[in-house]
């Protein structure tokens, strides 16, 4: 989309003004092969860096009684499993990250391009068209990615907490966990929590991308057009916009994420007590255990992880798009 502003002169004609933010790389401008290959490498590295925070958050969410602090839970993991405890299930998670991210990026960019162009043709103002396109792209991307990500999430989370007091299950690795879940519960077991995952991530992703687009516009207006060609300014604006959007999304979606995690991990076959099988039952049990505050167990690690992940992922993502631009197209 072209983010330039226009005004009407005294004769009724439009006068093009300085763009309010740098030109965006659209889906049509991308070399798709390069985009997916480079994207897989970039996001695998980011996932590896942030995985310990995900493990810590998951342990806090499934703990039978509230931990005093995230630091206490981290110390318990270190005592029980050593540093490798923070990477339990990482292999299974990484195996699913590549196809899930590919689906996410393809759905996001294709939807943003289609919806944004349609909105502009209908006469919608560009800021509103950009926000609507980003929100629609976020929804379609989240739903598409969950088709792959939910089974990966179920397997990797079981591996993360198998040495925790909250469960008695034991797996020899990702393939073994996949086989046992499939034998015990069928395909349905691998998609445990799919509905609540979509319910959590689709609106979250819509709000995130719409907020990100709006925050970028506001920050670029403050920075000024003189810095549009500055790589440093671009990274700072994108990182700050993404971190703010990620932190807000973490706060809003935390209760649903906690319930989803417990549904996926604390099944009857592995947990020490009978596990709830529905969203409502899991939510009631969680509130009964620790009150409404229990819905926010692990908020600190999740807030930090989502804010840092958002800033890192988006900075890498925007850089990736520029690296993947076809020869002769897109911004310099």
mmCIF file of C-alpha atoms in Angstrom:
data_model
loop_
_atom_site.group_PDB
_atom_site.id
_atom_site.type_symbol
_atom_site.label_atom_id
_atom_site.label_comp_id
_atom_site.label_asym_id
_atom_site.label_seq_id
_atom_site.Cartn_x
_atom_site.Cartn_y
_atom_site.Cartn_z
ATOM 1 C CA UNK A 1 0.000 0.000 0.000
ATOM 2 C CA UNK A 2 1.108 3.547 -0.626
ATOM 3 C CA UNK A 3 1.029 5.525 2.595
ATOM 4 C CA UNK A 4 1.174 9.010 1.117
ATOM 5 C CA UNK A 5 -1.152 11.780 2.209
ATOM 6 C CA UNK A 6 -2.916 14.131 -0.176
ATOM 7 C CA UNK A 7 -4.624 17.506 0.167
ATOM 8 C CA UNK A 8 -6.920 19.484 -2.137
ATOM 9 C CA UNK A 9 -5.638 22.794 -3.552
ATOM 10 C CA UNK A 10 -7.685 25.954 -4.153
ATOM 11 C CA UNK A 11 -8.649 24.749 -7.634
ATOM 12 C CA UNK A 12 -10.072 21.466 -6.370
ATOM 13 C CA UNK A 13 -7.165 19.295 -7.509
ATOM 14 C CA UNK A 14 -5.248 16.841 -5.366
ATOM 15 C CA UNK A 15 -1.705 17.751 -4.383
ATOM 16 C CA UNK A 16 0.547 14.850 -3.370
ATOM 17 C CA UNK A 17 2.249 15.415 -0.048
ATOM 18 C CA UNK A 18 5.219 13.741 1.573
ATOM 19 C CA UNK A 19 4.448 10.103 2.518
ATOM 20 C CA UNK A 20 3.573 9.661 6.191
ATOM 21 C CA UNK A 21 5.623 6.436 6.396
ATOM 22 C CA UNK A 22 8.008 4.438 4.177
ATOM 23 C CA UNK A 23 6.580 2.360 1.329
ATOM 24 C CA UNK A 24 5.597 -1.177 2.306
ATOM 25 C CA UNK A 25 6.723 -4.345 0.527
ATOM 26 C CA UNK A 26 3.548 -6.065 -0.726
ATOM 27 C CA UNK A 27 2.913 -9.787 -1.299
ATOM 28 C CA UNK A 28 3.165 -9.345 -5.089
ATOM 29 C CA UNK A 29 6.697 -7.913 -4.783
ATOM 30 C CA UNK A 30 8.123 -10.957 -2.988
ATOM 31 C CA UNK A 31 10.231 -13.780 -4.363
ATOM 32 C CA UNK A 32 8.247 -16.505 -2.563
ATOM 33 C CA UNK A 33 10.985 -19.184 -2.574
ATOM 34 C CA UNK A 34 13.524 -16.857 -1.032
ATOM 35 C CA UNK A 35 10.900 -15.537 1.395
ATOM 36 C CA UNK A 36 10.039 -18.977 2.822
ATOM 37 C CA UNK A 37 13.598 -20.340 2.952
ATOM 38 C CA UNK A 38 15.066 -17.261 4.634
ATOM 39 C CA UNK A 39 12.002 -17.013 6.876
ATOM 40 C CA UNK A 40 12.439 -20.558 8.141
ATOM 41 C CA UNK A 41 16.046 -19.840 9.126
ATOM 42 C CA UNK A 42 15.330 -16.480 10.754
ATOM 43 C CA UNK A 43 12.343 -17.582 12.801
ATOM 44 C CA UNK A 44 13.959 -20.831 13.903
ATOM 45 C CA UNK A 45 16.748 -18.788 15.470
ATOM 46 C CA UNK A 46 14.318 -16.439 17.193
ATOM 47 C CA UNK A 47 12.270 -19.387 18.503
ATOM 48 C CA UNK A 48 15.410 -20.972 19.998
ATOM 49 C CA UNK A 49 16.278 -17.768 21.844
ATOM 50 C CA UNK A 50 12.800 -17.341 23.343
ATOM 51 C CA UNK A 51 11.932 -20.991 24.052
ATOM 52 C CA UNK A 52 13.029 -20.997 27.743
ATOM 53 C CA UNK A 53 10.433 -18.318 28.542
ATOM 54 C CA UNK A 54 7.730 -20.482 26.925
ATOM 55 C CA UNK A 55 8.806 -23.491 29.027
ATOM 56 C CA UNK A 56 8.722 -21.408 32.214
ATOM 57 C CA UNK A 57 5.283 -19.999 31.377
ATOM 58 C CA UNK A 58 3.916 -23.501 30.714
ATOM 59 C CA UNK A 59 5.234 -24.857 34.044
ATOM 60 C CA UNK A 60 3.598 -21.960 35.900
ATOM 61 C CA UNK A 61 0.272 -22.512 34.136
ATOM 62 C CA UNK A 62 -0.007 -26.236 34.949
ATOM 63 C CA UNK A 63 1.372 -26.098 38.506
ATOM 64 C CA UNK A 64 -1.156 -27.639 40.959
ATOM 65 C CA UNK A 65 -0.548 -24.752 43.378
ATOM 66 C CA UNK A 66 0.627 -21.230 42.527
ATOM 67 C CA UNK A 67 4.394 -20.736 42.488
ATOM 68 C CA UNK A 68 5.684 -17.911 44.670
ATOM 69 C CA UNK A 69 7.402 -16.351 41.676
ATOM 70 C CA UNK A 70 8.651 -17.131 38.202
ATOM 71 C CA UNK A 71 12.173 -17.215 39.630
ATOM 72 C CA UNK A 72 11.170 -20.035 42.007
ATOM 73 C CA UNK A 73 9.739 -22.048 39.112
ATOM 74 C CA UNK A 74 12.900 -21.446 37.065
ATOM 75 C CA UNK A 75 15.066 -22.581 39.985
ATOM 76 C CA UNK A 76 12.943 -25.741 40.357
ATOM 77 C CA UNK A 77 13.400 -26.585 36.670
ATOM 78 C CA UNK A 78 17.161 -26.106 36.978
ATOM 79 C CA UNK A 79 17.374 -28.310 40.077
ATOM 80 C CA UNK A 80 15.258 -31.057 38.544
ATOM 81 C CA UNK A 81 16.466 -31.092 34.919
ATOM 82 C CA UNK A 82 19.445 -28.761 34.622
ATOM 83 C CA UNK A 83 19.740 -26.220 31.761
ATOM 84 C CA UNK A 84 18.386 -28.765 29.241
ATOM 85 C CA UNK A 85 15.057 -28.582 31.091
ATOM 86 C CA UNK A 86 14.445 -25.220 29.442
ATOM 87 C CA UNK A 87 14.651 -26.877 26.018
ATOM 88 C CA UNK A 88 12.449 -29.935 26.588
ATOM 89 C CA UNK A 89 10.241 -30.384 23.527
ATOM 90 C CA UNK A 90 12.220 -27.888 21.452
ATOM 91 C CA UNK A 91 12.892 -30.388 18.657
ATOM 92 C CA UNK A 92 9.175 -31.124 18.244
ATOM 93 C CA UNK A 93 8.375 -27.420 18.435
ATOM 94 C CA UNK A 94 10.993 -26.511 15.842
ATOM 95 C CA UNK A 95 9.773 -29.225 13.446
ATOM 96 C CA UNK A 96 6.344 -27.588 13.453
ATOM 97 C CA UNK A 97 7.596 -24.006 13.442
ATOM 98 C CA UNK A 98 8.709 -24.045 9.799
ATOM 99 C CA UNK A 99 5.399 -25.168 8.185
ATOM 100 C CA UNK A 100 3.322 -23.191 10.696
ATOM 101 C CA UNK A 101 5.281 -19.990 10.047
ATOM 102 C CA UNK A 102 5.097 -20.567 6.291
ATOM 103 C CA UNK A 103 1.314 -20.889 6.475
ATOM 104 C CA UNK A 104 1.091 -17.875 8.779
ATOM 105 C CA UNK A 105 3.180 -15.611 6.538
ATOM 106 C CA UNK A 106 1.453 -16.692 3.326
ATOM 107 C CA UNK A 107 -2.052 -16.195 4.756
ATOM 108 C CA UNK A 108 -1.101 -12.877 6.378
ATOM 109 C CA UNK A 109 0.450 -11.276 3.299
ATOM 110 C CA UNK A 110 -2.060 -12.621 0.767
ATOM 111 C CA UNK A 111 -5.046 -11.506 2.888
ATOM 112 C CA UNK A 112 -3.557 -8.086 3.685
ATOM 113 C CA UNK A 113 -2.924 -7.460 0.006
ATOM 114 C CA UNK A 114 -6.395 -8.599 -1.117
ATOM 115 C CA UNK A 115 -8.375 -6.835 1.630
ATOM 116 C CA UNK A 116 -6.304 -3.636 1.482
ATOM 117 C CA UNK A 117 -6.710 -3.307 -2.294
ATOM 118 C CA UNK A 118 -10.449 -4.033 -2.082
ATOM 119 C CA UNK A 119 -10.944 -1.481 0.706
ATOM 120 C CA UNK A 120 -9.122 1.241 -1.250
ATOM 121 C CA UNK A 121 -11.198 0.500 -4.362
ATOM 122 C CA UNK A 122 -14.344 0.934 -2.246
ATOM 123 C CA UNK A 123 -13.164 4.390 -1.224
ATOM 124 C CA UNK A 124 -12.106 3.584 2.342
ATOM 125 C CA UNK A 125 -9.541 6.036 3.716
ATOM 126 C CA UNK A 126 -6.009 4.642 3.652
ATOM 127 C CA UNK A 127 -5.410 4.534 7.437
ATOM 128 C CA UNK A 128 -8.674 2.630 7.941
ATOM 129 C CA UNK A 129 -7.961 0.370 4.960
ATOM 130 C CA UNK A 130 -4.510 -0.441 6.340
ATOM 131 C CA UNK A 131 -5.875 -1.276 9.805
ATOM 132 C CA UNK A 132 -8.717 -3.391 8.368
ATOM 133 C CA UNK A 133 -6.345 -5.260 6.047
ATOM 134 C CA UNK A 134 -3.929 -5.950 8.903
ATOM 135 C CA UNK A 135 -6.740 -7.200 11.162
ATOM 136 C CA UNK A 136 -8.152 -9.487 8.452
ATOM 137 C CA UNK A 137 -4.660 -10.770 7.689
ATOM 138 C CA UNK A 138 -4.089 -11.486 11.378
ATOM 139 C CA UNK A 139 -7.270 -13.564 11.646
ATOM 140 C CA UNK A 140 -6.612 -15.657 8.529
ATOM 141 C CA UNK A 141 -2.955 -16.166 9.506
ATOM 142 C CA UNK A 142 -3.823 -17.322 13.035
ATOM 143 C CA UNK A 143 -6.459 -19.809 11.853
ATOM 144 C CA UNK A 144 -4.202 -21.220 9.108
ATOM 145 C CA UNK A 145 -1.215 -21.621 11.441
ATOM 146 C CA UNK A 146 -3.231 -23.371 14.161
ATOM 147 C CA UNK A 147 -3.988 -26.266 11.795
ATOM 148 C CA UNK A 148 -0.295 -27.176 12.091
ATOM 149 C CA UNK A 149 0.586 -25.537 15.367
ATOM 150 C CA UNK A 150 -2.016 -27.131 17.678
ATOM 151 C CA UNK A 151 -0.665 -30.717 17.370
ATOM 152 C CA UNK A 152 2.889 -29.385 17.705
ATOM 153 C CA UNK A 153 1.840 -27.365 20.759
ATOM 154 C CA UNK A 154 0.228 -30.398 22.391
ATOM 155 C CA UNK A 155 3.309 -32.594 21.874
ATOM 156 C CA UNK A 156 5.916 -29.980 22.838
ATOM 157 C CA UNK A 157 4.024 -28.884 25.960
ATOM 158 C CA UNK A 158 3.692 -32.492 27.158
ATOM 159 C CA UNK A 159 7.456 -32.841 26.766
ATOM 160 C CA UNK A 160 8.088 -29.534 28.556
ATOM 161 C CA UNK A 161 6.302 -30.532 31.762
ATOM 162 C CA UNK A 162 6.762 -34.313 31.911
ATOM 163 C CA UNK A 163 9.137 -33.998 34.901
ATOM 164 C CA UNK A 164 6.826 -31.539 36.670
ATOM 165 C CA UNK A 165 4.869 -32.623 39.799
ATOM 166 C CA UNK A 166 1.717 -31.709 37.852
ATOM 167 C CA UNK A 167 1.969 -34.799 35.636
ATOM 168 C CA UNK A 168 3.141 -38.409 35.788
ATOM 169 C CA UNK A 169 3.405 -38.909 32.018
ATOM 170 C CA UNK A 170 6.734 -39.921 30.501
ATOM 171 C CA UNK A 171 7.827 -39.722 26.877
ATOM 172 C CA UNK A 172 11.103 -40.670 25.197
ATOM 173 C CA UNK A 173 10.851 -37.844 22.677
ATOM 174 C CA UNK A 174 8.542 -36.057 20.282
ATOM 175 C CA UNK A 175 7.794 -39.113 18.138
ATOM 176 C CA UNK A 176 6.983 -41.186 21.229
ATOM 177 C CA UNK A 177 4.683 -38.476 22.607
ATOM 178 C CA UNK A 178 2.942 -38.174 19.230
ATOM 179 C CA UNK A 179 2.402 -41.956 19.059
ATOM 180 C CA UNK A 180 1.104 -42.262 22.638
ATOM 181 C CA UNK A 181 -1.303 -39.343 22.287
ATOM 182 C CA UNK A 182 -2.581 -40.738 18.989
ATOM 183 C CA UNK A 183 -3.067 -44.234 20.477
ATOM 184 C CA UNK A 184 -4.772 -42.928 23.614
ATOM 185 C CA UNK A 185 -7.046 -40.248 22.132
ATOM 186 C CA UNK A 186 -6.798 -40.474 18.348
ATOM 187 C CA UNK A 187 -6.447 -37.398 16.128
ATOM 188 C CA UNK A 188 -8.775 -35.572 18.494
ATOM 189 C CA UNK A 189 -6.106 -35.792 21.188
ATOM 190 C CA UNK A 190 -3.599 -33.996 18.974
ATOM 191 C CA UNK A 191 -6.124 -31.227 18.396
ATOM 192 C CA UNK A 192 -7.043 -30.838 22.049
ATOM 193 C CA UNK A 193 -7.549 -27.114 22.606
ATOM 194 C CA UNK A 194 -7.824 -26.263 18.883
ATOM 195 C CA UNK A 195 -11.071 -24.347 19.360
ATOM 196 C CA UNK A 196 -9.784 -22.310 22.281
ATOM 197 C CA UNK A 197 -6.484 -21.758 20.426
ATOM 198 C CA UNK A 198 -8.364 -20.192 17.512
ATOM 199 C CA UNK A 199 -10.546 -18.286 19.986
ATOM 200 C CA UNK A 200 -7.386 -16.996 21.677
ATOM 201 C CA UNK A 201 -5.115 -16.282 18.734
ATOM 202 C CA UNK A 202 -7.477 -15.131 15.962
ATOM 203 C CA UNK A 203 -8.779 -12.001 17.768
ATOM 204 C CA UNK A 204 -5.365 -11.505 19.379
ATOM 205 C CA UNK A 205 -3.645 -11.622 15.993
ATOM 206 C CA UNK A 206 -6.249 -9.303 14.472
ATOM 207 C CA UNK A 207 -5.827 -6.772 17.284
ATOM 208 C CA UNK A 208 -2.043 -7.172 17.196
ATOM 209 C CA UNK A 209 -1.600 -6.464 13.493
ATOM 210 C CA UNK A 210 -4.144 -3.632 13.479
ATOM 211 C CA UNK A 211 -2.448 -2.060 16.523
ATOM 212 C CA UNK A 212 0.966 -2.545 14.950
ATOM 213 C CA UNK A 213 -0.094 -0.821 11.733
ATOM 214 C CA UNK A 214 -1.633 2.081 13.673
ATOM 215 C CA UNK A 215 1.338 2.441 16.043
ATOM 216 C CA UNK A 216 3.738 2.484 13.099
ATOM 217 C CA UNK A 217 1.785 5.259 11.421
ATOM 218 C CA UNK A 218 1.763 7.348 14.625
ATOM 219 C CA UNK A 219 5.474 6.816 15.308
ATOM 220 C CA UNK A 220 6.541 7.530 11.732
ATOM 221 C CA UNK A 221 4.562 10.764 11.829
ATOM 222 C CA UNK A 222 6.474 11.712 14.985
ATOM 223 C CA UNK A 223 9.841 10.679 13.530
ATOM 224 C CA UNK A 224 9.283 12.629 10.310
ATOM 225 C CA UNK A 225 9.917 11.931 6.612
ATOM 226 C CA UNK A 226 13.601 12.887 6.856
ATOM 227 C CA UNK A 227 14.260 9.491 8.494
ATOM 228 C CA UNK A 228 12.231 7.302 6.121
ATOM 229 C CA UNK A 229 15.370 5.946 4.466
ATOM 230 C CA UNK A 230 17.159 5.253 7.756
ATOM 231 C CA UNK A 231 17.499 1.537 8.529
ATOM 232 C CA UNK A 232 18.056 2.348 12.224
ATOM 233 C CA UNK A 233 14.898 4.462 12.434
ATOM 234 C CA UNK A 234 12.897 1.731 10.691
ATOM 235 C CA UNK A 235 14.089 -0.921 13.156
ATOM 236 C CA UNK A 236 13.368 1.328 16.143
ATOM 237 C CA UNK A 237 9.851 2.204 14.984
ATOM 238 C CA UNK A 238 8.993 -1.377 14.046
ATOM 239 C CA UNK A 239 10.438 -2.788 17.270
ATOM 240 C CA UNK A 240 8.658 -0.280 19.531
ATOM 241 C CA UNK A 241 5.329 -0.729 17.717
ATOM 242 C CA UNK A 242 5.601 -4.515 17.878
ATOM 243 C CA UNK A 243 6.616 -4.621 21.558
ATOM 244 C CA UNK A 244 3.665 -2.446 22.583
ATOM 245 C CA UNK A 245 1.218 -4.532 20.542
ATOM 246 C CA UNK A 246 2.683 -7.800 21.862
ATOM 247 C CA UNK A 247 2.510 -6.764 25.506
ATOM 248 C CA UNK A 248 -1.111 -5.660 25.186
ATOM 249 C CA UNK A 249 -2.070 -8.902 23.419
ATOM 250 C CA UNK A 250 -0.405 -10.958 26.185
ATOM 251 C CA UNK A 251 -2.446 -9.225 28.875
ATOM 252 C CA UNK A 252 -5.776 -9.562 27.056
ATOM 253 C CA UNK A 253 -5.395 -13.220 26.038
ATOM 254 C CA UNK A 254 -3.675 -14.570 29.187
ATOM 255 C CA UNK A 255 -6.749 -16.226 30.807
ATOM 256 C CA UNK A 256 -7.676 -18.126 27.629
ATOM 257 C CA UNK A 257 -4.047 -19.143 27.077
ATOM 258 C CA UNK A 258 -3.811 -20.554 30.611
ATOM 259 C CA UNK A 259 -6.999 -22.594 30.167
ATOM 260 C CA UNK A 260 -5.828 -23.790 26.726
ATOM 261 C CA UNK A 261 -2.475 -24.940 28.104
ATOM 262 C CA UNK A 262 -4.111 -26.900 30.918
ATOM 263 C CA UNK A 263 -6.521 -28.575 28.500
ATOM 264 C CA UNK A 264 -3.632 -29.616 26.266
ATOM 265 C CA UNK A 265 -1.287 -30.832 29.001
ATOM 266 C CA UNK A 266 -3.312 -32.130 31.941
ATOM 267 C CA UNK A 267 -5.095 -35.030 30.302
ATOM 268 C CA UNK A 268 -6.479 -37.995 32.193
ATOM 269 C CA UNK A 269 -3.715 -40.298 30.983
ATOM 270 C CA UNK A 270 -0.840 -38.195 32.285
ATOM 271 C CA UNK A 271 -2.126 -35.991 35.089
ATOM 272 C CA UNK A 272 -2.226 -37.066 38.705
ATOM 273 C CA UNK A 273 -5.912 -36.114 39.017
ATOM 274 C CA UNK A 274 -8.825 -36.454 36.573
ATOM 275 C CA UNK A 275 -8.538 -33.636 34.080
ATOM 276 C CA UNK A 276 -11.379 -31.465 32.743
ATOM 277 C CA UNK A 277 -12.291 -32.102 29.126
ATOM 278 C CA UNK A 278 -14.119 -28.871 28.235
ATOM 279 C CA UNK A 279 -13.169 -25.212 28.216
ATOM 280 C CA UNK A 280 -15.790 -24.313 30.829
ATOM 281 C CA UNK A 281 -14.772 -27.165 33.153
ATOM 282 C CA UNK A 282 -11.077 -26.265 32.881
ATOM 283 C CA UNK A 283 -11.832 -22.611 33.627
ATOM 284 C CA UNK A 284 -13.980 -23.519 36.681
ATOM 285 C CA UNK A 285 -11.284 -25.824 38.060
ATOM 286 C CA UNK A 286 -8.602 -23.183 37.571
ATOM 287 C CA UNK A 287 -10.628 -20.515 39.396
ATOM 288 C CA UNK A 288 -11.454 -23.001 42.155
ATOM 289 C CA UNK A 289 -7.731 -23.722 42.629
ATOM 290 C CA UNK A 290 -6.494 -20.162 42.894
ATOM 291 C CA UNK A 291 -9.232 -17.623 42.273
ATOM 292 C CA UNK A 292 -9.254 -15.282 39.301
ATOM 293 C CA UNK A 293 -5.562 -14.536 39.842
ATOM 294 C CA UNK A 294 -4.834 -18.136 38.749
ATOM 295 C CA UNK A 295 -5.886 -17.149 35.220
ATOM 296 C CA UNK A 296 -2.804 -14.941 35.097
ATOM 297 C CA UNK A 297 -0.220 -17.486 36.236
ATOM 298 C CA UNK A 298 2.868 -17.078 34.076
ATOM 299 C CA UNK A 299 1.888 -13.560 32.956
ATOM 300 C CA UNK A 300 5.374 -12.174 33.630
ATOM 301 C CA UNK A 301 7.236 -14.656 31.402
ATOM 302 C CA UNK A 302 4.488 -14.519 28.760
ATOM 303 C CA UNK A 303 4.449 -10.701 28.748
ATOM 304 C CA UNK A 304 8.237 -10.585 28.419
ATOM 305 C CA UNK A 305 8.265 -13.373 25.846
ATOM 306 C CA UNK A 306 5.500 -11.889 23.677
ATOM 307 C CA UNK A 307 6.876 -8.332 23.802
ATOM 308 C CA UNK A 308 10.435 -9.422 23.059
ATOM 309 C CA UNK A 309 9.251 -11.988 20.530
ATOM 310 C CA UNK A 310 7.044 -9.431 18.791
ATOM 311 C CA UNK A 311 9.818 -6.846 18.560
ATOM 312 C CA UNK A 312 12.356 -9.431 17.367
ATOM 313 C CA UNK A 313 10.010 -11.274 15.006
ATOM 314 C CA UNK A 314 8.651 -8.155 13.322
ATOM 315 C CA UNK A 315 12.056 -6.545 12.920
ATOM 316 C CA UNK A 316 13.293 -9.812 11.374
ATOM 317 C CA UNK A 317 10.081 -10.138 9.347
ATOM 318 C CA UNK A 318 10.291 -6.662 7.817
ATOM 319 C CA UNK A 319 13.987 -7.248 7.083
ATOM 320 C CA UNK A 320 13.097 -10.615 5.539
ATOM 321 C CA UNK A 321 10.535 -8.994 3.242
ATOM 322 C CA UNK A 322 13.136 -6.552 1.953
ATOM 323 C CA UNK A 323 15.671 -9.343 1.441
ATOM 324 C CA UNK A 324 13.035 -11.318 -0.491
ATOM 325 C CA UNK A 325 11.904 -8.521 -2.794
ATOM 326 C CA UNK A 326 12.078 -9.353 -6.482
ATOM 327 C CA UNK A 327 14.782 -7.572 -8.490
ATOM 328 C CA UNK A 328 13.642 -4.098 -9.560
ATOM 329 C CA UNK A 329 10.629 -3.990 -7.203
ATOM 330 C CA UNK A 330 9.898 -2.552 -3.798
ATOM 331 C CA UNK A 331 11.552 0.150 -1.725
ATOM 332 C CA UNK A 332 15.293 0.528 -1.743
#
